[in-house]
XYZ file of C-alpha atoms in Angstrom:
465
model
C -105.973 -162.335 147.786
C -103.295 -163.704 150.157
C -103.569 -167.255 151.365
C -104.704 -166.037 154.778
C -107.951 -164.700 153.384
C -111.191 -166.321 154.500
C -112.507 -166.165 150.919
C -110.895 -169.007 149.024
C -113.026 -169.439 145.947
C -116.192 -168.185 144.235
C -119.239 -168.716 146.423
C -122.424 -167.696 144.600
C -124.198 -169.143 147.549
C -127.870 -168.533 147.958
C -127.382 -171.084 150.732
C -123.988 -170.541 152.356
C -124.272 -169.425 155.955
C -121.590 -166.756 155.969
C -120.019 -165.659 159.229
C -120.746 -162.021 159.940
C -117.767 -161.741 162.230
C -115.281 -163.226 159.767
C -116.508 -161.084 156.886
C -116.479 -157.943 158.997
C -112.876 -158.718 159.984
C -112.033 -159.349 156.325
C -113.338 -155.881 155.553
C -110.550 -154.459 157.698
C -107.738 -156.623 156.324
C -104.902 -155.217 154.264
C -105.821 -157.537 151.397
C -108.895 -155.489 150.617
C -108.821 -153.391 147.481
C -110.124 -149.869 148.183
C -113.412 -148.911 146.585
C -113.296 -146.426 143.714
C -113.023 -142.906 145.062
C -116.069 -140.673 145.200
C -116.211 -137.534 143.166
C -114.111 -134.763 144.797
C -117.177 -132.545 144.748
C -119.156 -134.896 146.977
C -118.182 -135.727 150.574
C -119.052 -139.199 151.907
C -122.652 -139.127 153.098
C -124.084 -140.965 156.108
C -124.985 -144.567 155.442
C -128.400 -145.022 153.867
C -130.676 -147.973 154.360
C -131.482 -149.850 151.152
C -133.504 -152.526 152.908
C -136.906 -153.045 151.284
C -139.828 -153.467 153.654
C -141.595 -156.800 153.251
C -144.771 -155.201 151.910
C -142.882 -153.368 149.149
C -140.776 -156.227 147.765
C -143.097 -156.528 144.779
C -145.136 -153.395 145.419
C -146.993 -151.376 142.846
C -144.836 -148.598 141.316
C -146.117 -145.046 140.975
C -145.671 -141.924 138.894
C -143.402 -139.380 140.589
C -142.558 -135.709 140.265
C -139.266 -134.537 138.813
C -137.999 -133.751 142.309
C -138.844 -137.275 143.504
C -137.249 -138.801 140.404
C -134.052 -136.852 141.123
C -133.926 -138.285 144.631
C -134.450 -141.801 143.265
C -131.630 -141.223 140.781
C -129.355 -140.314 143.687
C -130.371 -143.472 145.561
C -129.594 -145.510 142.433
C -126.172 -143.867 142.177
C -125.552 -144.666 145.857
C -126.508 -148.337 145.345
C -124.142 -148.695 142.397
C -121.249 -146.967 144.133
C -121.584 -148.994 147.322
C -122.707 -152.437 146.095
C -122.154 -153.105 142.364
C -119.083 -155.250 141.666
C -118.942 -154.157 138.033
C -116.729 -155.491 135.289
C -112.975 -155.456 135.766
C -111.470 -152.184 134.608
C -114.768 -150.270 134.676
C -116.078 -147.896 137.322
C -119.106 -149.318 139.186
C -121.063 -146.087 138.661
C -121.457 -143.560 135.828
C -119.263 -140.487 135.520
C -120.357 -137.232 137.194
C -121.046 -135.863 133.693
C -123.443 -138.729 132.907
C -125.251 -138.175 136.215
C -125.491 -134.437 135.514
C -127.036 -135.120 132.101
C -129.559 -137.479 133.654
C -130.459 -134.848 136.233
C -131.063 -132.361 133.442
C -133.321 -134.822 131.635
C -135.343 -135.457 134.800
C -135.825 -131.713 135.418
C -137.162 -131.248 131.897
C -140.482 -132.918 132.733
C -142.951 -132.418 135.553
C -143.736 -136.113 136.088
C -142.195 -139.501 135.359
C -144.041 -142.779 134.957
C -142.268 -145.851 136.380
C -141.484 -147.456 133.024
C -140.076 -144.185 131.674
C -137.881 -143.706 134.721
C -136.676 -147.319 134.541
C -135.639 -146.808 130.910
C -133.787 -143.598 131.728
C -131.914 -145.325 134.567
C -131.121 -148.248 132.290
C -129.567 -145.857 129.781
C -127.552 -144.055 132.466
C -126.191 -147.130 134.282
C -125.991 -149.581 131.355
C -122.938 -151.833 131.122
C -122.133 -154.962 129.089
C -123.287 -157.138 131.987
C -125.662 -160.037 131.440
C -127.135 -159.792 134.962
C -127.721 -156.041 135.207
C -131.444 -155.167 134.955
C -134.013 -152.469 135.777
C -137.792 -152.503 136.041
C -140.589 -152.638 138.583
C -143.035 -155.042 140.211
C -146.771 -154.734 140.660
C -149.680 -155.964 138.568
C -147.794 -155.436 135.297
C -144.138 -156.136 136.161
C -141.365 -154.863 133.922
C -137.798 -156.093 133.490
C -135.325 -154.245 131.276
C -131.958 -155.899 130.671
C -129.038 -153.499 130.535
C -127.989 -155.066 127.238
C -130.052 -156.767 124.532
C -130.019 -160.579 124.565
C -127.171 -161.963 122.429
C -128.020 -163.234 118.991
C -127.393 -166.901 118.292
C -124.228 -167.164 116.191
C -124.668 -168.510 112.660
C -123.993 -172.207 112.179
C -120.484 -172.978 111.090
C -117.775 -175.608 111.198
C -116.276 -176.577 114.493
C -113.343 -174.438 115.579
C -109.999 -176.050 114.836
C -107.289 -175.905 117.433
C -103.863 -177.293 117.049
C -103.367 -180.749 118.418
C -105.524 -183.745 119.191
C -104.041 -186.901 120.618
C -104.787 -190.320 119.224
C -106.800 -191.085 122.340
C -108.957 -188.022 121.780
C -109.715 -188.829 118.147
C -109.975 -192.625 118.222
C -113.506 -194.053 118.206
C -114.607 -195.894 121.314
C -116.533 -199.123 121.311
C -120.145 -198.390 122.245
C -120.906 -199.390 125.814
C -123.384 -202.236 126.253
C -126.960 -201.199 125.720
C -129.122 -201.141 128.812
C -132.678 -200.894 127.671
C -133.893 -202.297 130.963
C -132.646 -199.300 132.989
C -135.295 -196.593 133.374
C -134.282 -192.910 133.612
C -133.098 -191.849 137.049
C -134.883 -188.671 138.052
C -133.563 -186.716 140.987
C -135.698 -183.793 141.914
C -137.190 -181.673 144.626
C -140.989 -181.779 144.932
C -141.308 -178.528 142.980
C -139.881 -179.199 139.550
C -138.339 -176.858 137.059
C -141.336 -176.683 134.721
C -142.202 -180.279 133.855
C -138.632 -181.599 133.890
C -136.628 -182.819 136.893
C -133.645 -180.753 137.999
C -131.303 -183.725 137.494
C -131.972 -186.726 135.255
C -129.730 -189.588 134.116
C -130.720 -191.404 130.907
C -128.879 -193.224 128.108
C -128.510 -192.566 124.409
C -129.492 -195.099 121.752
C -125.911 -196.434 121.909
C -125.997 -196.747 125.679
C -123.959 -193.604 126.462
C -124.941 -192.092 129.841
C -126.534 -188.634 129.457
C -126.811 -186.565 132.623
C -129.121 -183.554 132.292
C -128.523 -180.809 134.891
C -131.215 -178.202 134.326
C -130.501 -175.822 137.200
C -128.081 -175.112 140.029
C -130.727 -173.297 142.061
C -130.603 -173.900 145.794
C -134.335 -174.563 145.587
C -133.351 -177.911 144.017
C -130.702 -178.657 146.655
C -132.057 -182.141 147.391
C -131.489 -183.232 143.787
C -128.218 -181.353 143.301
C -126.686 -182.941 146.402
C -126.455 -186.190 144.408
C -124.191 -184.677 141.710
C -120.814 -185.692 143.225
C -121.946 -189.333 143.478
C -123.200 -189.224 139.896
C -119.872 -187.722 138.776
C -118.003 -190.560 140.503
C -120.137 -193.034 138.560
C -119.862 -191.258 135.204
C -116.106 -190.718 135.305
C -115.553 -194.488 135.041
C -117.630 -194.794 131.860
C -115.735 -194.810 128.529
C -117.949 -191.953 127.311
C -120.701 -189.774 128.745
C -122.606 -186.550 128.132
C -123.494 -183.759 130.558
C -126.456 -181.840 129.100
C -126.462 -178.251 130.427
C -128.845 -176.741 127.873
C -131.177 -174.209 129.464
C -129.327 -174.225 132.797
C -129.485 -170.551 133.842
C -127.286 -171.065 136.903
C -127.871 -170.685 140.616
C -125.576 -171.732 143.457
C -122.020 -172.216 142.190
C -121.136 -174.584 145.042
C -123.204 -177.364 143.451
C -121.443 -176.841 140.118
C -117.982 -176.809 141.669
C -118.578 -179.974 143.691
C -119.654 -181.788 140.532
C -116.541 -180.658 138.620
C -114.152 -181.632 141.429
C -115.699 -185.112 141.650
C -114.670 -185.818 138.031
C -110.893 -185.591 138.489
C -108.031 -185.649 140.963
C -106.119 -182.901 139.150
C -105.567 -179.383 140.484
C -107.675 -176.829 138.611
C -107.342 -173.075 138.350
C -110.178 -171.486 140.306
C -112.081 -168.533 138.930
C -110.621 -165.186 139.919
C -113.047 -163.384 142.211
C -113.704 -159.902 143.548
C -116.449 -159.478 146.165
C -117.995 -156.226 147.395
C -118.308 -156.056 151.176
C -120.511 -153.191 152.350
C -123.773 -152.485 154.139
C -125.474 -151.807 150.804
C -124.268 -155.072 149.245
C -125.408 -157.112 152.258
C -128.812 -155.393 152.319
C -129.261 -155.895 148.578
C -128.467 -159.607 148.784
C -130.853 -159.920 151.721
C -133.566 -158.148 149.710
C -133.091 -160.707 146.941
C -133.456 -163.672 149.330
C -136.471 -162.181 151.133
C -138.167 -161.536 147.805
C -137.777 -165.183 146.753
C -139.197 -166.334 150.068
C -142.109 -163.870 149.877
C -142.997 -164.918 146.329
C -143.134 -168.609 147.201
C -140.237 -169.478 144.874
C -138.597 -171.683 147.498
C -139.830 -175.250 148.142
C -140.702 -176.040 151.734
C -137.724 -178.362 152.236
C -135.304 -175.614 151.099
C -136.797 -172.785 153.187
C -134.638 -173.369 156.309
C -131.494 -173.005 154.190
C -132.722 -169.712 152.710
C -133.881 -168.421 156.095
C -130.456 -169.155 157.625
C -128.679 -167.386 154.783
C -131.010 -164.391 155.099
C -130.284 -164.161 158.824
C -126.518 -164.237 158.159
C -126.799 -161.421 155.596
C -128.891 -159.265 157.913
C -126.429 -159.831 160.761
C -123.590 -158.831 158.459
C -125.381 -155.624 157.430
C -126.023 -154.815 161.080
C -122.402 -155.467 162.081
C -121.019 -153.248 159.335
C -123.519 -150.482 160.087
C -122.709 -150.552 163.805
C -119.000 -150.348 163.064
C -119.619 -147.331 160.838
C -121.609 -145.589 163.566
C -118.888 -146.295 166.114
C -116.342 -144.726 163.799
C -118.484 -141.674 163.189
C -118.334 -141.928 159.405
C -119.674 -144.029 156.577
C -117.893 -147.367 156.291
C -115.975 -147.559 153.030
C -116.811 -150.223 150.540
C -114.203 -152.993 150.497
C -113.455 -155.154 147.445
C -112.040 -158.544 148.456
C -109.976 -160.046 145.647
C -108.757 -163.622 145.067
C -106.581 -164.379 142.048
C -104.402 -167.271 140.968
C -105.949 -169.785 143.399
C -106.216 -173.526 142.823
C -108.835 -176.089 143.740
C -107.949 -179.778 143.710
C -110.150 -182.496 142.317
C -111.566 -184.924 144.845
C -111.785 -188.054 142.686
C -109.582 -191.097 143.196
C -107.809 -190.557 139.887
C -107.977 -188.738 136.537
C -111.052 -188.762 134.341
C -110.989 -192.198 132.725
C -113.291 -191.693 129.755
C -114.346 -188.944 127.383
C -116.949 -186.365 128.389
C -118.975 -184.038 126.222
C -120.620 -181.048 127.903
C -123.577 -179.992 125.758
C -124.449 -176.281 126.007
C -126.566 -173.595 124.377
C -127.558 -169.956 124.916
C -129.506 -171.011 127.990
C -126.311 -171.932 129.880
C -125.408 -168.926 132.036
C -123.959 -167.787 135.332
C -123.083 -170.816 137.527
C -123.479 -173.042 134.453
C -120.714 -171.069 132.714
C -118.631 -171.138 135.895
C -118.810 -174.929 135.764
C -117.451 -174.825 132.206
C -114.565 -172.613 133.360
C -113.464 -175.534 135.557
C -114.241 -178.620 133.450
C -112.621 -177.172 130.321
C -109.312 -177.688 132.168
C -109.874 -181.452 132.548
C -108.223 -183.642 129.861
C -110.842 -185.647 128.009
C -113.571 -182.968 128.189
C -115.094 -181.433 125.068
C -117.671 -178.616 125.017
C -120.207 -178.991 122.225
C -123.331 -177.223 120.994
C -123.683 -173.447 120.762
C -122.183 -170.428 122.480
C -123.268 -169.996 126.072
C -125.186 -166.872 127.109
C -122.324 -164.781 128.430
C -123.675 -163.834 131.855
C -120.936 -164.911 134.269
C -118.709 -161.915 134.955
C -120.804 -160.303 137.716
C -122.935 -162.470 139.997
C -124.469 -162.964 143.459
C -127.418 -160.731 142.791
C -128.540 -157.847 144.979
C -132.017 -156.375 144.573
C -133.030 -152.785 145.315
C -136.278 -150.803 145.064
C -136.161 -147.022 144.803
C -138.465 -145.730 147.552
C -140.452 -143.059 145.695
C -141.131 -144.562 142.262
C -140.810 -148.266 143.097
C -138.371 -148.742 140.195
C -136.103 -151.740 140.849
C -132.401 -152.380 140.269
C -130.841 -155.836 140.057
C -127.093 -156.382 139.787
C -124.195 -158.539 140.955
C -121.997 -157.964 143.991
C -119.247 -160.430 142.995
C -117.098 -160.247 139.866
C -115.585 -163.397 138.334
C -113.009 -164.082 135.642
C -112.336 -167.255 133.664
C -108.826 -168.444 134.613
C -108.083 -169.541 131.032
C -109.188 -166.205 129.587
C -111.543 -167.721 126.993
C -114.820 -166.277 128.302
C -116.289 -162.964 127.158
C -119.348 -161.389 128.787
C -122.372 -161.373 126.432
C -120.551 -163.714 124.009
C -120.042 -166.564 126.450
C -117.891 -169.636 125.867
C -117.504 -170.857 122.320
C -117.916 -174.628 121.903
C -115.034 -176.828 120.823
C -117.422 -178.541 118.414
C -120.520 -176.769 117.106
C -123.657 -178.934 116.878
C -126.804 -177.855 115.055
C -128.765 -181.049 114.452
C -132.284 -182.069 115.350
C -131.276 -184.423 118.188
C -128.363 -182.755 119.918
C -128.177 -185.181 122.833
C -127.677 -188.092 120.429
C -125.103 -186.092 118.451
C -123.238 -185.314 121.663
C -123.284 -189.011 122.637
C -121.899 -189.960 119.236
C -119.176 -187.312 119.631
C -118.275 -188.731 123.046
C -117.857 -192.186 121.471
C -115.857 -191.207 118.414
C -113.865 -188.316 119.864
C -113.140 -184.906 118.436
C -112.793 -184.555 114.654
C -109.287 -184.924 113.303
C -107.306 -181.788 114.081
C -109.949 -180.549 116.521
C -109.112 -178.624 119.657
C -107.141 -179.739 122.624
C -106.568 -177.187 125.350
C -103.143 -177.426 126.900
C -103.234 -177.990 130.649
C -102.370 -174.997 132.795
C -99.332 -175.557 135.011
C -99.770 -172.306 136.920
C -102.731 -170.319 138.166
C -100.728 -167.138 138.577
C -102.627 -164.009 137.480
C -102.096 -163.097 133.841
């Protein structure tokens, strides 16, 4: 996207108060990429409302007739066409032939139970997307991922890249032990299970170990401290950032942490955002559902309420513009590629950092890795990440007749270094499989990468590949 665009960088913000006016203007700019064309056999239809009423956000699903199931299939197709970002190079919705086959299957039976219809829709709309899911709410909720969860790769030796400098391989003297310093626990009142969202401890050798267990906006009070913690850690000769089990959340918290580690310019993630009434309504549905379910701590509710109001204003603005024009507003895809973000630290990273990951690291957690892997002195250790980063900022929809739900991303992202693969994730520089991975990671931070282990060359340009 040109430099004049109002969208500079990925914003998976469950909290960002977006300006309806600026986004509506962006929808009209020449930098927008046109949405994929509709089938020639189908003229653009009037805008539909995909807003879920408050009482139905987690409502009980019901068995429907074939005719009702066909209408729900068409609503699902509409949601995908108008709101799903999709993977680069793939259409956001199935081919007309796939839809026709699904219609034939639905006509073959008189009635469809919710779980059966959800499985059929999953098969029709499936894509290799770690966030795409189908299901329903109610007393016995169902969630069907579009793809099976990735298998953990077999243990093996660490990958070997080409060059490692003497500084990267030389052992470091252990920092002084500080047994008198208790763990620092930063958390919101509602914790993630029994563990704080952010916790700073030390290994047996005194290496700082910062555990970041979520980037959810519900833990905003704890996550706001991350830049200050990064400023402290970057002066240590060695430290560990433990991201195991971090399923993501608001990318802004992850980005601020990464930029506080260095003063270097970094290649931002490439981004493509869907701007449409359907996408805004779906994102608003997702926020309202979290609020209705009580998933948001009291101190974070104002932030969520403000974001919800911004999304609903945006949907209203786009819908009004469509009505004024007398036709359905086209979907606009806003694209940013080759952008840079500059580190905010006072200098380069002084020590050696090990980012410890596993299959639980996904979404905003993987987006953090896309940035920090560009910083000299950073190693990624552990296991492959989950591989659920390519399509984010989730929209939630409920088909009105059956109550079957759809959940998918409205922003597409791409790793600027090209090392990420959806469903496979990031591969670690050094694979760790021991019983005490945090201690192994601390030892790795002290001694450096094994001889001949990887060193990623710095990128001098963020131009699109």
